[in-house]
mmCIF file of C-alpha atoms in Angstrom:
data_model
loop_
_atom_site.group_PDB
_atom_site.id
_atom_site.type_symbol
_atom_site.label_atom_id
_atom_site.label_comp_id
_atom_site.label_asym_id
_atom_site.label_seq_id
_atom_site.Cartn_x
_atom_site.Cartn_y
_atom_site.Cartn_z
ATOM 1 C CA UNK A 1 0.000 0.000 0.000
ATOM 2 C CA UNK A 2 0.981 3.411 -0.856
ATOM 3 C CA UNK A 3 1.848 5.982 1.811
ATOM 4 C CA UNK A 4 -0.721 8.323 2.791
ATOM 5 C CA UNK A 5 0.321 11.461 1.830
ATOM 6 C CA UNK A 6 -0.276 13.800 5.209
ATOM 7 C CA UNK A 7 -0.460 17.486 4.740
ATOM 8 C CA UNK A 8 0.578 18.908 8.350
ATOM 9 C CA UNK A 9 -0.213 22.439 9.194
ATOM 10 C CA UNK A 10 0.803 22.403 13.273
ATOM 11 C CA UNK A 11 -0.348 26.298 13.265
ATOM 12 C CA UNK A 12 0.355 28.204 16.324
ATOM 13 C CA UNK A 13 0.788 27.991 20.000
ATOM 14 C CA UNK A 14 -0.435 24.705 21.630
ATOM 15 C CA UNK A 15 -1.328 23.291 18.165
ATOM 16 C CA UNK A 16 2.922 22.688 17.566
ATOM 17 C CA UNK A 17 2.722 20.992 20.844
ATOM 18 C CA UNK A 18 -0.469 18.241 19.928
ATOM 19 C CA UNK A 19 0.246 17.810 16.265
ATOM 20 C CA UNK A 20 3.372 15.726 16.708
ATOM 21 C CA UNK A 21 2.048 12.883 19.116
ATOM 22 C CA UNK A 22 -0.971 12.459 16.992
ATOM 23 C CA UNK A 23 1.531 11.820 14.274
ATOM 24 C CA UNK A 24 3.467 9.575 16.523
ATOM 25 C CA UNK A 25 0.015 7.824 17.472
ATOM 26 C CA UNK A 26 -0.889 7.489 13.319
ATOM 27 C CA UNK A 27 2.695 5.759 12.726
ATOM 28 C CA UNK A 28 2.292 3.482 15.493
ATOM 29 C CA UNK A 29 -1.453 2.142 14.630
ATOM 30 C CA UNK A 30 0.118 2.388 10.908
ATOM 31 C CA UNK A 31 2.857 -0.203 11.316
ATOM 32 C CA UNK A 32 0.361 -2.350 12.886
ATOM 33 C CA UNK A 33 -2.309 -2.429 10.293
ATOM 34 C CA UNK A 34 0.026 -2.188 7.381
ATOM 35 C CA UNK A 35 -0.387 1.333 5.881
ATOM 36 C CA UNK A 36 2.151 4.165 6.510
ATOM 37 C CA UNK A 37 2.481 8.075 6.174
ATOM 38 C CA UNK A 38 5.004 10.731 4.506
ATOM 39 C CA UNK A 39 4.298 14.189 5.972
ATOM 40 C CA UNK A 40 4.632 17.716 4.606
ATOM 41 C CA UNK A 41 5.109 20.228 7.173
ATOM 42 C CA UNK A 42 3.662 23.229 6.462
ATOM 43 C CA UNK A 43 4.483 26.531 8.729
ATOM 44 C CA UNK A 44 1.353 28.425 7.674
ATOM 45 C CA UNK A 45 0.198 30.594 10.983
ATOM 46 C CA UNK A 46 -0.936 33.356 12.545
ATOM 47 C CA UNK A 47 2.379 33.717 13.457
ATOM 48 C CA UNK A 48 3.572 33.663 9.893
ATOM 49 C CA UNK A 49 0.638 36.141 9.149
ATOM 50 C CA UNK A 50 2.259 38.456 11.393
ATOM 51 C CA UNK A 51 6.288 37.951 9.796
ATOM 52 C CA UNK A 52 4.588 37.993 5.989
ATOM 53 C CA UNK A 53 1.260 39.597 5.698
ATOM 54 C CA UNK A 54 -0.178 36.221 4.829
ATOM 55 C CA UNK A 55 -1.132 33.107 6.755
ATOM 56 C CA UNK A 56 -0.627 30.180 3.500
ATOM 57 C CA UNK A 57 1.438 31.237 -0.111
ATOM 58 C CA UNK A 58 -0.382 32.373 -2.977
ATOM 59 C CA UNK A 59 -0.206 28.843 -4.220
ATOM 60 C CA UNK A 60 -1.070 27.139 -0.892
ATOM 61 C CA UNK A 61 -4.498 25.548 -2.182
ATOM 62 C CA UNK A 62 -2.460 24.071 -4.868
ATOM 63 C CA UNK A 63 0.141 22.530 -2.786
ATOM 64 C CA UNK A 64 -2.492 20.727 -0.348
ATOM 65 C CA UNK A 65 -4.289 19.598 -3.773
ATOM 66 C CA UNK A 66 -1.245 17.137 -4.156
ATOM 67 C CA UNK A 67 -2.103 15.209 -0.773
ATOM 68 C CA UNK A 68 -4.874 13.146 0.308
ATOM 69 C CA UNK A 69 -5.743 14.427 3.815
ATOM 70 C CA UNK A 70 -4.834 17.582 5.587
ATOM 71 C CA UNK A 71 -3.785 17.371 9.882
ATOM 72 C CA UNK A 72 -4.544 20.971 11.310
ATOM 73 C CA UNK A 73 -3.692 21.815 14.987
ATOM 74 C CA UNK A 74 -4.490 25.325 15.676
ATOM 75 C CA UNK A 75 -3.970 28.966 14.889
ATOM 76 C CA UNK A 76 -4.004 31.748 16.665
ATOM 77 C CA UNK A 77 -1.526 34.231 17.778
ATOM 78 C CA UNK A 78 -1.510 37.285 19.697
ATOM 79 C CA UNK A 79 -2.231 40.591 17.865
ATOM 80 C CA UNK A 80 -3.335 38.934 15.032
ATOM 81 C CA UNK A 81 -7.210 38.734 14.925
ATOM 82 C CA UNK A 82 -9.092 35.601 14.767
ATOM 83 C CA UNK A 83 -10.905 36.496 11.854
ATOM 84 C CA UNK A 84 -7.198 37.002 9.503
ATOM 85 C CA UNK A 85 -6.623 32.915 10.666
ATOM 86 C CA UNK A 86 -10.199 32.026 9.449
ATOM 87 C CA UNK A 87 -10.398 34.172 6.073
ATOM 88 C CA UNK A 88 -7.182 33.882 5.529
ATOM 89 C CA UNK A 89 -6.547 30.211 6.315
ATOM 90 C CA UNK A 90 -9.476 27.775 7.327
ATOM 91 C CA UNK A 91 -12.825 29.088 5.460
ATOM 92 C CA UNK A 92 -10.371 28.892 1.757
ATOM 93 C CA UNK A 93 -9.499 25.440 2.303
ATOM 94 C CA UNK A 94 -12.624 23.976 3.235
ATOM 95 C CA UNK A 95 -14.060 25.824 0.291
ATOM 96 C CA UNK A 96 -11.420 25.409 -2.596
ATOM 97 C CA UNK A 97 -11.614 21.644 -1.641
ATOM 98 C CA UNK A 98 -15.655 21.210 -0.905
ATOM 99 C CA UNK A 99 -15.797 20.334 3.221
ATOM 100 C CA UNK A 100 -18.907 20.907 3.045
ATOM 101 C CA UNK A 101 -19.507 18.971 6.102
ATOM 102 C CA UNK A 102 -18.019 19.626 9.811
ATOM 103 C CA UNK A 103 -18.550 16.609 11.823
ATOM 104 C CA UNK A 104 -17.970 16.807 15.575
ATOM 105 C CA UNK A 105 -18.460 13.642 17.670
ATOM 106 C CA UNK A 106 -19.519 14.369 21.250
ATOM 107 C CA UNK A 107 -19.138 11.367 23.418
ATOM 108 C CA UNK A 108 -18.859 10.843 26.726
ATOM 109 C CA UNK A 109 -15.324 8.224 26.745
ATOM 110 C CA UNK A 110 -14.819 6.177 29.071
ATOM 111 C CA UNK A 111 -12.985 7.248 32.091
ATOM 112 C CA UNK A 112 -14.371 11.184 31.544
ATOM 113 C CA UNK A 113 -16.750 12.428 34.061
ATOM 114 C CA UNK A 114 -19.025 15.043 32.633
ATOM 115 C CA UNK A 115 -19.584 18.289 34.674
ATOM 116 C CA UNK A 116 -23.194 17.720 34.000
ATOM 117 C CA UNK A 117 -24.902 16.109 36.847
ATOM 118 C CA UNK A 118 -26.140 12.576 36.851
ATOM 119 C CA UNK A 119 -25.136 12.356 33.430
ATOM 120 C CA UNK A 120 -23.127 8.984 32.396
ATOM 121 C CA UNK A 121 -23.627 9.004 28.450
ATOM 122 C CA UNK A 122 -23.683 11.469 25.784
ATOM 123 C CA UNK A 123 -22.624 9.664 22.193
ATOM 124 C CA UNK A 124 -23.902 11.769 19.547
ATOM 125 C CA UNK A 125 -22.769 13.427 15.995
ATOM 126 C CA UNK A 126 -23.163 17.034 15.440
ATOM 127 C CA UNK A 127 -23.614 17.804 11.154
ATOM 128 C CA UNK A 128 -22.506 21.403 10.591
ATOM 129 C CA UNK A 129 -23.026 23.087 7.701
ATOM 130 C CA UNK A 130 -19.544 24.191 6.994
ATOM 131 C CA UNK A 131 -19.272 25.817 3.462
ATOM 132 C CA UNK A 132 -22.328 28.548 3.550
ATOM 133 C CA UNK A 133 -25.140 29.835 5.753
ATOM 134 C CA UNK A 134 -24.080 32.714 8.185
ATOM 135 C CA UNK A 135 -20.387 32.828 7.289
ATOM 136 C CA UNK A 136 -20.684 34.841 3.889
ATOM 137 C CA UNK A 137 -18.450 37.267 2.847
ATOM 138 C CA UNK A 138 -21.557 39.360 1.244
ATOM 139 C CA UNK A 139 -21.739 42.462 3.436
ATOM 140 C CA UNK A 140 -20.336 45.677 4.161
ATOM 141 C CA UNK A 141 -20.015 48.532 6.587
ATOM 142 C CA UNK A 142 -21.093 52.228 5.358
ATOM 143 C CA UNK A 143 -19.909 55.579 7.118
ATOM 144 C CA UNK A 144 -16.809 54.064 9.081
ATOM 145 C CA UNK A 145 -16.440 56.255 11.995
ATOM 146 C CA UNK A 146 -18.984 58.715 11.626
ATOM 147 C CA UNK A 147 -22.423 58.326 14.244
ATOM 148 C CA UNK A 148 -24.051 57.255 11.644
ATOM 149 C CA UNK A 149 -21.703 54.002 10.751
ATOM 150 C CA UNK A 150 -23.822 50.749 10.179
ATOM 151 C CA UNK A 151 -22.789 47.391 9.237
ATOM 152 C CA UNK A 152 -24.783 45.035 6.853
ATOM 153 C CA UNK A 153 -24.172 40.856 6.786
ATOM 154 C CA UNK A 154 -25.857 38.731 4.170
ATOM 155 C CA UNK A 155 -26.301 34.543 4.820
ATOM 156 C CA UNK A 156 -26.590 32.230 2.124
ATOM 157 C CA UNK A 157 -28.349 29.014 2.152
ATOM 158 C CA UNK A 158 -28.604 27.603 -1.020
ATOM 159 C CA UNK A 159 -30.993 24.275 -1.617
ATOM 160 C CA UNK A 160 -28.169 22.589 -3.271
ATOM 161 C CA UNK A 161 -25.715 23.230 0.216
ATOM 162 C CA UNK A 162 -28.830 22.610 2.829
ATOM 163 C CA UNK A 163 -29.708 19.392 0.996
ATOM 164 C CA UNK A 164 -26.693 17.439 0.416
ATOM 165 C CA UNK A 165 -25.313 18.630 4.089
ATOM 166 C CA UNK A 166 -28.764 17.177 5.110
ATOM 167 C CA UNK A 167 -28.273 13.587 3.073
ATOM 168 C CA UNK A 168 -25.139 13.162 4.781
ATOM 169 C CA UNK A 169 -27.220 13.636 8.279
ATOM 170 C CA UNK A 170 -29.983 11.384 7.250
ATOM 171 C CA UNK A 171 -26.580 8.555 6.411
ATOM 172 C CA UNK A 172 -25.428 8.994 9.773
ATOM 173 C CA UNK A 173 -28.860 8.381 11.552
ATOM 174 C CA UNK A 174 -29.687 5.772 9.330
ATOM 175 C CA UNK A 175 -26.890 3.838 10.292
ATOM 176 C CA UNK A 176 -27.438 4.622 14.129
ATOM 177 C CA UNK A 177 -30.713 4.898 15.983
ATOM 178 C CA UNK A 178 -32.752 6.849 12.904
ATOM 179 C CA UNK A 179 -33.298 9.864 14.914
ATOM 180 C CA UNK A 180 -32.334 13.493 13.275
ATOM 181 C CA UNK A 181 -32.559 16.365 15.160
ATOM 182 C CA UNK A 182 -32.280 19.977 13.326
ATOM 183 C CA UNK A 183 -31.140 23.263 14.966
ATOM 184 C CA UNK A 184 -33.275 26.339 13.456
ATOM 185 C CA UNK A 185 -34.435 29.363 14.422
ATOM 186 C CA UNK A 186 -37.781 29.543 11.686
ATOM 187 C CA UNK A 187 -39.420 31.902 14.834
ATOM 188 C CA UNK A 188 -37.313 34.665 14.075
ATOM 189 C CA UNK A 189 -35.377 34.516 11.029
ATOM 190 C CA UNK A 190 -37.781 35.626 8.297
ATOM 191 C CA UNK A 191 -36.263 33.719 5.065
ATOM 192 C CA UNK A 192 -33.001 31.761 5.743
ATOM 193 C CA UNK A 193 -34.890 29.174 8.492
ATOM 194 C CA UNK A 194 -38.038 28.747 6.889
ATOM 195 C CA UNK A 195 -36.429 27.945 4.170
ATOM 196 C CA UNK A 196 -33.790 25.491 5.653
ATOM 197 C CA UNK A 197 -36.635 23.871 7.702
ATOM 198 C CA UNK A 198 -38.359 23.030 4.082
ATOM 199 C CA UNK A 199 -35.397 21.282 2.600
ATOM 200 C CA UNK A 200 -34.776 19.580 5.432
ATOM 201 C CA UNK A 201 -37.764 18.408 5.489
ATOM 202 C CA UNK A 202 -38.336 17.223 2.001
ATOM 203 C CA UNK A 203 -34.985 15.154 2.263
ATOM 204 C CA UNK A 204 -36.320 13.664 5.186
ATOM 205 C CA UNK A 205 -39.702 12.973 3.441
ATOM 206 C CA UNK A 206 -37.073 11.319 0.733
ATOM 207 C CA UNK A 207 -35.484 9.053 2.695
ATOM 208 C CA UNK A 208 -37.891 6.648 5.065
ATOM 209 C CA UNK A 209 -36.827 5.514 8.040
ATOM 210 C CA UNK A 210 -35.362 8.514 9.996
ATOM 211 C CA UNK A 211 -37.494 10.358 12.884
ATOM 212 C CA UNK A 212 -37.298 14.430 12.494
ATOM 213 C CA UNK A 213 -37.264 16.728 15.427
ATOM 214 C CA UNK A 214 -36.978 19.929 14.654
ATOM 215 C CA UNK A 215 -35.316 22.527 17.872
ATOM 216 C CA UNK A 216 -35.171 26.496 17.708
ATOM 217 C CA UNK A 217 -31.955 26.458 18.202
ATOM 218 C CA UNK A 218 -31.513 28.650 21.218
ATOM 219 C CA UNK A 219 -33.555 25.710 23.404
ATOM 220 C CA UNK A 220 -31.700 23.138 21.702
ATOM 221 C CA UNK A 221 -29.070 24.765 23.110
ATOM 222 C CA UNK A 222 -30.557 24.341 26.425
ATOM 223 C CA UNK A 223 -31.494 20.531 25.807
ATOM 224 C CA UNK A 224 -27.650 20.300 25.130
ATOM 225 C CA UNK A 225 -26.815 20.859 28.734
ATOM 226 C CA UNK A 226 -30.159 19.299 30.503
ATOM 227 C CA UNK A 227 -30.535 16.163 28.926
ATOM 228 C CA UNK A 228 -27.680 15.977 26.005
ATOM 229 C CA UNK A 229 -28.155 11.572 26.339
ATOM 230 C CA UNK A 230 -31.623 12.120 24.166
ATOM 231 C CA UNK A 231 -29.790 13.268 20.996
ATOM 232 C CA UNK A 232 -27.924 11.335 18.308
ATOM 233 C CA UNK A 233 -27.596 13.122 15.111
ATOM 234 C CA UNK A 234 -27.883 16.664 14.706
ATOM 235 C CA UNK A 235 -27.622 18.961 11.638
ATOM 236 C CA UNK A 236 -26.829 22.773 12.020
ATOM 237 C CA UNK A 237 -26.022 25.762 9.610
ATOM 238 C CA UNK A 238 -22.572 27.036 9.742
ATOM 239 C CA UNK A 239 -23.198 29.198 13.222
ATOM 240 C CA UNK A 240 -24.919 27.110 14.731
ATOM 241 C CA UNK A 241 -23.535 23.740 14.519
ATOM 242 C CA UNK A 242 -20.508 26.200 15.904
ATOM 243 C CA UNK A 243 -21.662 27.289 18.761
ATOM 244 C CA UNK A 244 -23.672 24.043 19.529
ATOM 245 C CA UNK A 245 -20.395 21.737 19.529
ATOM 246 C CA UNK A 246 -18.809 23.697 21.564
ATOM 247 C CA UNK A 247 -20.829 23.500 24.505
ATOM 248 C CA UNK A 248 -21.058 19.614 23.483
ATOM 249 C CA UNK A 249 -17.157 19.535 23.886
ATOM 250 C CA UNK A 250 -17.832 21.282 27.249
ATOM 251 C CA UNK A 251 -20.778 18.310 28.171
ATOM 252 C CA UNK A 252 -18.419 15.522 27.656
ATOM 253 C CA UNK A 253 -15.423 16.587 29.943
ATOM 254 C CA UNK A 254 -13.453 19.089 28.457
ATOM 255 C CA UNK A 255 -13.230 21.339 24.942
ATOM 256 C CA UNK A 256 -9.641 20.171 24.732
ATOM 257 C CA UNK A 257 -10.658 16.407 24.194
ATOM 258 C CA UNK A 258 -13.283 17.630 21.424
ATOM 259 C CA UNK A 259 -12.224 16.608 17.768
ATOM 260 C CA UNK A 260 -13.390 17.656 14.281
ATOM 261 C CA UNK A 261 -13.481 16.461 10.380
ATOM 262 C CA UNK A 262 -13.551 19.455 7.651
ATOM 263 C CA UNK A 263 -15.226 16.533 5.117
ATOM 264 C CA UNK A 264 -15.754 15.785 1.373
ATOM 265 C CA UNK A 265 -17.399 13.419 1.686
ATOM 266 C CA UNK A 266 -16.927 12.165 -2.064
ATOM 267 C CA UNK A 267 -13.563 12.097 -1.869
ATOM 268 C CA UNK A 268 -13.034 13.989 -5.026
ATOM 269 C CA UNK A 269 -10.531 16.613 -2.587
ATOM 270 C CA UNK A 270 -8.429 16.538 0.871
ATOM 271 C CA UNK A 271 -10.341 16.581 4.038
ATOM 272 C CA UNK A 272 -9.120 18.196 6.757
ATOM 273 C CA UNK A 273 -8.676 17.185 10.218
ATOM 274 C CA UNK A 274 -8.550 19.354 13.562
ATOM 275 C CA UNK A 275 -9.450 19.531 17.100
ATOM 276 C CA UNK A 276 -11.801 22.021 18.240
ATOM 277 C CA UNK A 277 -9.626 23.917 21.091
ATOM 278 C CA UNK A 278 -7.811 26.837 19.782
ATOM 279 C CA UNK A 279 -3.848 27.277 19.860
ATOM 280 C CA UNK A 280 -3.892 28.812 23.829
ATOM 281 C CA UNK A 281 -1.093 31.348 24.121
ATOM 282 C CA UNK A 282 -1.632 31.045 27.909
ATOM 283 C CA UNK A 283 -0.449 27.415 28.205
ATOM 284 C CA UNK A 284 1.920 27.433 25.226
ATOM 285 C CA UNK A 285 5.321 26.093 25.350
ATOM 286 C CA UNK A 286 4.830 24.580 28.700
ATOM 287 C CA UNK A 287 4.511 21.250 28.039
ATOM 288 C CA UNK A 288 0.932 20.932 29.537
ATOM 289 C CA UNK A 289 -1.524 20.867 26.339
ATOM 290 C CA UNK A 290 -3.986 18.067 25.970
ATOM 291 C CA UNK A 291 -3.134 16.118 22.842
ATOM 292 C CA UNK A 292 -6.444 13.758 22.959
ATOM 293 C CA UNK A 293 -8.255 16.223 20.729
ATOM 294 C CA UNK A 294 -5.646 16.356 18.247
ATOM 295 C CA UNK A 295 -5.110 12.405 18.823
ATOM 296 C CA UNK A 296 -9.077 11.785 18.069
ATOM 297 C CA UNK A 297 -9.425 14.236 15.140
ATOM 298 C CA UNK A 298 -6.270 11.872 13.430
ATOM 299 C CA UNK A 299 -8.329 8.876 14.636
ATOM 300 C CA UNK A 300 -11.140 10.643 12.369
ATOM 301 C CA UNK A 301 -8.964 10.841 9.672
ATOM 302 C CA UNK A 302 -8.126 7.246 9.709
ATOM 303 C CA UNK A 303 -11.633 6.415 9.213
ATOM 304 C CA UNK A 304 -12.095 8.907 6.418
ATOM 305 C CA UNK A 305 -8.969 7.041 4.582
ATOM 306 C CA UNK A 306 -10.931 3.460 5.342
ATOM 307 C CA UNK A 307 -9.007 2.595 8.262
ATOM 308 C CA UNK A 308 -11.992 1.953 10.157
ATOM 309 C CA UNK A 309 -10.619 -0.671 13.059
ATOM 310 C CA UNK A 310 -7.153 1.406 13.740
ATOM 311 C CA UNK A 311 -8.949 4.085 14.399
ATOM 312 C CA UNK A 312 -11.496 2.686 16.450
ATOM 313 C CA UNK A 313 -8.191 1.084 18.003
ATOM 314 C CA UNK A 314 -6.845 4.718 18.861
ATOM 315 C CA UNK A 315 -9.989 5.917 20.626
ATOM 316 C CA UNK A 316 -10.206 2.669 22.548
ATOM 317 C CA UNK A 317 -6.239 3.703 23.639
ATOM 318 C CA UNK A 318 -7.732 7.117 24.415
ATOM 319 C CA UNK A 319 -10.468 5.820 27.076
ATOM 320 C CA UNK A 320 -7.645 3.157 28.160
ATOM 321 C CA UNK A 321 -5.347 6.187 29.073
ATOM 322 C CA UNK A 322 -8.595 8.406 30.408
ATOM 323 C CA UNK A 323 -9.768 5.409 32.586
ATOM 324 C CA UNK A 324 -6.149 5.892 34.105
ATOM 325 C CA UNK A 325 -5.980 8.488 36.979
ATOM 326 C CA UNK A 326 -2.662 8.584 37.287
ATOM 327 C CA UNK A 327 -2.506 10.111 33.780
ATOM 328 C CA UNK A 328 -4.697 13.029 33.212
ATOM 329 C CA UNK A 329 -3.705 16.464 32.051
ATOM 330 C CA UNK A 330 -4.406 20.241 33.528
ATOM 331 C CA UNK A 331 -8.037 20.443 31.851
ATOM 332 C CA UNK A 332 -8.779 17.300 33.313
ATOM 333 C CA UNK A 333 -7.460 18.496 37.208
ATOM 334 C CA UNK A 334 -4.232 16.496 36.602
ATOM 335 C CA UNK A 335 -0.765 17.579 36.086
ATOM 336 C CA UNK A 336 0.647 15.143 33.288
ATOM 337 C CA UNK A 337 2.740 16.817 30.319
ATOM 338 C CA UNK A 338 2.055 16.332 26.939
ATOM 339 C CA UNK A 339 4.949 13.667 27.017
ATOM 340 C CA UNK A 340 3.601 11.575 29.512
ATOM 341 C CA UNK A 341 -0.137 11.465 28.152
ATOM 342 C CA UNK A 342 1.926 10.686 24.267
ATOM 343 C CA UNK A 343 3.775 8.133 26.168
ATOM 344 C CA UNK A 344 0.671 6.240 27.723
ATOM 345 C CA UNK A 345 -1.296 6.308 24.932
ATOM 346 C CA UNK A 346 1.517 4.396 22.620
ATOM 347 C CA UNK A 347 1.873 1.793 25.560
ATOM 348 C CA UNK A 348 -2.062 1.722 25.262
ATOM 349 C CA UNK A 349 -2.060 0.668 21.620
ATOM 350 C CA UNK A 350 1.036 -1.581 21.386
ATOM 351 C CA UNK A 351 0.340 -5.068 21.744
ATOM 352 C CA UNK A 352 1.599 -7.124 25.064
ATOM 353 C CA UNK A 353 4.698 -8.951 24.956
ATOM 354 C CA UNK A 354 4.418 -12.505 25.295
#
C-alpha cells in the first residue's frame, strides 16, 4: 500500500505541541495495520501572518491539492485577529476543496466524568453546515467612523448546500438509531430558516426511516446541557452547529478532548482534520496541552482514509489512558505533560509482549 500522503499544518501555539504525538500515534497504529504516512510540514500561521502579511502562499491551495488528507492543529496568535486565521486560512481550504460537512463527535469516553450532573452518556454526531449559511463574505459597513456608521451581513443558504449537508445527516442516523434532530431558528429569522426547515424536510420525506425533530436552536441549546443523552444526530447551519459543539465539547469533559473532520465526503478533494480547542497562548510552550483532541481528530482521519478498526483502536487507547488516573492532564485536574499522556497512549495501543 501506498503511503498516505499527510499534509501537516501544526499552526500556532499549543497546536505545535499536539500535532506531533498524533503523528506519533498514526505511525504506530500504521505499522500495525500495514499502511504508513510521509508528511509535509507546512508553517502556515498566525504567526507567519504576522512575519509575511499572509497566513498560506499564494499557491497554498495548490500545494495541499497534491495530498490526500490535511492534519490541522491550531492557529491563533496574539495581535493577530481571529478572523485574519479564518479568512485567511481555514474558510479557503474547506471551500477550494468542498468540506462541506463539519462533523464533531460528542461522546462521553470512558474514564471522563461530565460536569453535567447525573449524566453517564452522551454519544452523539453534530452535522454542521460548513461551506455557507451565516459565514458569507456578502456584506459591508457604510460611514466608518462617523455616528451614523452601520454594518450590513448577508447569509446564504442555497438548496443545493442545505440538501446534500442534510443527506449526509440522514446517512449517519440511518446507520445509528434513525433519529435526526435539526437546529433552526424559523421563529425569528424571516427567510433563511423557513427555508432550511423546508429542505430539510423534504430530504427527510425522501429518505424513510429517519425520525425528524426539529429545535429552535436557542432551546436546543438548552437541551444540550439538561438532557444531552436524548440526541444522536444533529444537523446545524454554519453558526450554529458552531456554537452548539462547543458547549457539546464542554458536556463531555473538556473542549480540549473535542475533535473535528472538515469533510468531502466524495472524496473527489483533501479533508481536513482538527481539534476544536484553539492554539492557547496562555499554556503554550509549557509542556501541559492536551493532545487527545488532536489524537481523536487523526483517529477521524483514519476512518475517512478506510481505516476503520485502527482508528477505532486509537480511541479505545484514548479511554484506556482516560480510565487511568494517574494520567490526566491540567483540563482534566491532573498535572501530566504532553509527554507523559503521548507516552501512555503508545503503551495503550502496542500489543503485550508474550
Amino acid at each position: 500500500m501506498a503511503p498516505h500522503r499527510i499534509a501537516v499544518i501544526p499552526g500556532d501555539g499549543i497546536g505545535r505541541e499536539v500535532v506531533p504525538p498524533a503523528q506519533r500515534v498514526l505511525e504506530e497504529v500504521g505499522r500495525q495495520h500495514g499502511f504508513s504516512f510521509t508528511w509535509t510540514e507546512l508553517d502556515w500561521s498566525c504567526e507567519r501572518y504576522a512575519r509575511t502579511g499572509a497566513m498560506m502562499p499564494e499557491d497554498g491551495i495548490d500545494q495541499l491539492r497534491e495530498h490526500d488528507q490535511v492534519l490541522l492543529g491550531a492557529v491563533g496568535f496574539p495581535g493577530v485577529p481571529d478572523h485574519v486565521s479564518l479568512w485567511g486560512l481555514l474558510i479557503p481550504i474547506r471551500r477550494a476543496f468542498r468540506q462541506y460537512v463539519n462533523l464533531r463527535p460528542v461522546k462521553l469516553l470512558r474514564g471522563l466524568t461530565s460536569p453535567l450532573r447525573d449524566v453517564t452518556s452522551i454519544d452523539m454526531l453534530v452535522v454542521r453546515e460548513n461551506s455557507e449559511g451565516e459565514y458569507s463574505e456578502m456584506g459591508g459597513r457604510f460611514g466608518r467612523g462617523t455616528p451614523g456608521e452601520f454594518a450590513v451581513q448577508e447569509s446564504v443558504f442555497t438548496r443545493a448546500g442545505v440538501e446534500r449537508v442534510t443527506r449526509y445527516a440522514l446517512d449517519l442516523a440511518r446507520s445509528r438509531s434513525g433519529r435526526l434532530a435539526s437546529a433552526t431558528k424559523s421563529n425569528g429569522i424571516l427567510h433563511t430558516m423557513p427555508f432550511w426547515d423546508q429542505v430539510v424536510r423534504e430530504q427527510v420525506a425522501a429518505r424513510p426511516g429517519v425520525e425528524l425533530s426539529e429545535y429552535h436552536v436557542d432551546a436546543l441549546a438548552a437541551m444540550f446541557v439538561l438532557d444531552p443523552g436524548r440526541f444522536d444526530v444533529v444537523v446545524a447551519s454554519n453558526l450554529f452547529g458552531d456554537i452548539l459543539t462547543d458547549i457539546g465539547g464542554a458536556v463531555m469533559g473538556s473542549i480540549g478532548i473535542a475533535p473535528s473532520a472538515n469533510l468531502n465526503p466524495e472524496g473527489e478533494f483533501p479533508s481536513m482534520f482538527e481539534p476544536v480547542h484553539g492554539s492557547a497562548p496562555d499554556i503554550a510552550g509549557q509542556g501541559v496541552a492536551n493532545p487527545l483532541g488532536q489524537v481523536w481528530s487523526a483517529a477521524m482521519m483514519l476512518d475517512h482514509l478506510g481505516h476503520g478498526p485502527a482508528a477505532a483502536q486509537v480511541v479505545a487507547a484514548m479511554e484506556q489512558v482516560l480510565a487511568d488516573t494517574d494520567v490526566r492532564t491540567r483540563d482534566l485536574g491532573g498535572t501530566s505533560t504532553t509527554h507523559e499522556v503521548t507516552d501512555a497512549l503508545l503503551a495503550a495501543l502496542r500489543p503485550p509482549r508474550a
